[in-house]
Amino acid sequence: MPFSHRLPAISSLVILGVALSACQSGRPVAVTANRAALPTMERVAIAANSCWFKSGDAAFKPYRLAPELNSFSGRPRILAVPRNSPESRPMLVVQAEGSPARLDAFGPMMSGPDGERIKRDVLRWAGGATGC
């Protein structure tokens, strides 16, 4: 078959290829984190443990992490409790409820000098970020 007879077939393939590539966005598919309460609080707990408690962060040095993720109330949470008195009233409570998770953070630490940083960290980790 001479080349001139194959030209319509080749141009049809090129047009098909261009049409198919136009259907694709060209952007990679973003993987989003599960936004339900429990997976959200699991992410927050892991990051908080690493960034706040195990890192030696001065704001959290007097406290220890008390995760309460298996909550029968449907509100998994983490607590910052006094290091030497874990049965005492929590100084910080971060909890989530529902899907997508609605976050809440409260306690004396939220009204202190680190309250805004705590809020930013929790929101970042809840969104899927892992860094400190």
Short mmCIF file of C-alpha atoms in Angstrom, two decimals:
data_model
loop_
_atom_site.label_atom_id
_atom_site.label_comp_id
_atom_site.label_asym_id
_atom_site.label_seq_id
_atom_site.Cartn_x
_atom_site.Cartn_y
_atom_site.Cartn_z
CA MET A 1 0.00 0.00 0.00
CA PRO A 2 1.56 3.33 -0.97
CA PHE A 3 2.15 5.90 1.77
CA SER A 4 -0.51 8.28 0.40
CA HIS A 5 -3.23 5.67 0.99
CA ARG A 6 -2.21 5.26 4.64
CA LEU A 7 -2.33 9.01 5.29
CA PRO A 8 -6.08 9.12 6.10
CA ALA A 9 -5.63 6.27 8.61
CA ILE A 10 -2.61 7.91 10.24
CA SER A 11 -4.30 11.30 10.47
CA SER A 12 -7.36 9.62 12.01
CA LEU A 13 -5.13 8.10 14.70
CA VAL A 14 -3.46 11.45 15.37
CA ILE A 15 -6.85 13.18 15.68
CA LEU A 16 -8.07 10.40 18.01
CA GLY A 17 -4.94 10.76 20.14
CA VAL A 18 -5.36 14.53 20.42
CA ALA A 19 -9.03 14.13 21.28
CA LEU A 20 -8.27 11.59 24.01
CA SER A 21 -5.51 13.71 25.51
CA ALA A 22 -7.89 16.68 25.61
CA CYS A 23 -10.20 14.65 27.83
CA GLN A 24 -7.49 14.28 30.47
CA SER A 25 -6.74 17.14 32.82
CA GLY A 26 -3.00 16.52 32.82
CA ARG A 27 -2.94 17.04 36.58
CA PRO A 28 -2.09 14.17 38.91
CA VAL A 29 -5.00 12.84 40.90
CA ALA A 30 -4.85 14.15 44.45
CA VAL A 31 -5.24 11.60 47.20
CA THR A 32 -7.32 13.10 49.97
CA ALA A 33 -7.26 11.96 53.54
CA ASN A 34 -10.30 10.27 55.04
CA ARG A 35 -12.28 13.10 56.67
CA ALA A 36 -14.30 11.05 59.17
CA ALA A 37 -13.79 11.72 62.89
CA LEU A 38 -11.71 8.66 63.81
CA PRO A 39 -9.14 8.77 60.96
CA THR A 40 -8.86 12.54 61.43
CA MET A 41 -8.11 12.18 65.13
CA GLU A 42 -5.69 9.31 64.46
CA ARG A 43 -3.69 11.65 62.19
CA VAL A 44 -3.83 14.43 64.78
CA ALA A 45 -2.77 12.08 67.60
CA ILE A 46 0.24 10.72 65.70
CA ALA A 47 1.45 14.18 64.71
CA ALA A 48 0.78 15.69 68.14
CA ASN A 49 2.68 12.89 69.85
CA SER A 50 5.66 13.38 67.57
CA CYS A 51 5.66 17.17 67.29
CA TRP A 52 4.46 18.27 70.70
CA PHE A 53 5.28 15.57 73.21
CA LYS A 54 8.27 13.58 71.95
CA SER A 55 10.06 16.56 70.43
CA GLY A 56 10.64 18.25 73.78
CA ASP A 57 8.41 21.22 72.88
CA ALA A 58 8.58 23.50 75.94
CA ALA A 59 4.83 24.23 75.87
CA PHE A 60 4.03 20.52 76.22
CA LYS A 61 6.90 19.40 78.46
CA PRO A 62 4.76 19.48 81.65
CA TYR A 63 2.11 17.29 80.00
CA ARG A 64 1.62 13.86 78.52
CA LEU A 65 -0.59 12.71 75.68
CA ALA A 66 -3.67 10.73 76.64
CA PRO A 67 -5.38 9.49 73.47
CA GLU A 68 -9.01 8.41 73.75
CA LEU A 69 -9.62 7.39 70.16
CA ASN A 70 -11.97 4.44 70.81
CA SER A 71 -14.78 6.61 72.04
CA PHE A 72 -18.25 5.12 72.40
CA SER A 73 -19.69 8.63 72.20
CA GLY A 74 -18.56 8.99 68.58
CA ARG A 75 -16.10 11.73 69.56
CA PRO A 76 -12.55 10.41 69.45
CA ARG A 77 -10.21 12.77 71.26
CA ILE A 78 -6.76 13.39 72.59
CA LEU A 79 -5.95 15.02 75.89
CA ALA A 80 -2.93 16.83 77.28
CA VAL A 81 -2.85 15.89 80.97
CA PRO A 82 -0.34 16.86 83.66
CA ARG A 83 2.71 14.58 83.31
CA ASN A 84 2.89 13.68 87.01
CA SER A 85 -0.85 13.59 87.59
CA PRO A 86 -2.55 11.99 84.56
CA GLU A 87 -5.82 11.53 86.44
CA SER A 88 -6.14 15.33 86.84
CA ARG A 89 -8.31 17.52 84.68
CA PRO A 90 -6.98 17.78 81.10
CA MET A 91 -5.28 21.03 80.13
CA LEU A 92 -6.17 20.49 76.47
CA VAL A 93 -8.89 18.48 74.74
CA VAL A 94 -8.97 18.06 70.95
CA GLN A 95 -11.91 16.06 69.62
CA ALA A 96 -13.72 15.36 66.38
CA GLU A 97 -17.23 14.28 65.53
CA GLY A 98 -19.02 13.23 62.35
CA SER A 99 -18.03 12.82 58.72
CA PRO A 100 -16.61 15.10 57.59
CA ALA A 101 -15.13 15.64 61.01
CA ARG A 102 -16.02 18.74 62.98
CA LEU A 103 -13.07 19.57 65.20
CA ASP A 104 -13.16 21.20 68.60
CA ALA A 105 -10.28 22.16 70.87
CA PHE A 106 -10.74 23.53 74.36
CA GLY A 107 -9.18 23.74 77.79
CA PRO A 108 -6.82 26.13 79.57
CA MET A 109 -4.05 25.71 76.98
CA MET A 110 -6.29 27.11 74.23
CA SER A 111 -6.63 30.44 76.04
CA GLY A 112 -2.90 30.59 76.76
CA PRO A 113 -0.02 31.85 74.63
CA ASP A 114 0.10 28.66 72.54
CA GLY A 115 -3.61 28.51 71.72
CA GLU A 116 -3.30 29.85 68.17
CA ARG A 117 -0.35 27.56 67.38
CA ILE A 118 -2.28 24.56 68.71
CA LYS A 119 -5.24 25.51 66.52
CA ARG A 120 -3.06 25.87 63.40
CA ASP A 121 -1.25 22.59 64.07
CA VAL A 122 -4.47 20.64 64.62
CA LEU A 123 -6.11 22.02 61.49
CA ARG A 124 -3.01 21.28 59.42
CA TRP A 125 -2.74 17.70 60.70
CA ALA A 126 -6.47 17.11 60.34
CA GLY A 127 -6.10 18.12 56.69
CA GLY A 128 -3.45 15.46 56.11
CA ALA A 129 -0.16 17.30 56.69
CA THR A 130 2.40 15.34 58.69
CA GLY A 131 5.20 17.78 59.47
CA CYS A 132 5.77 19.76 62.61
#
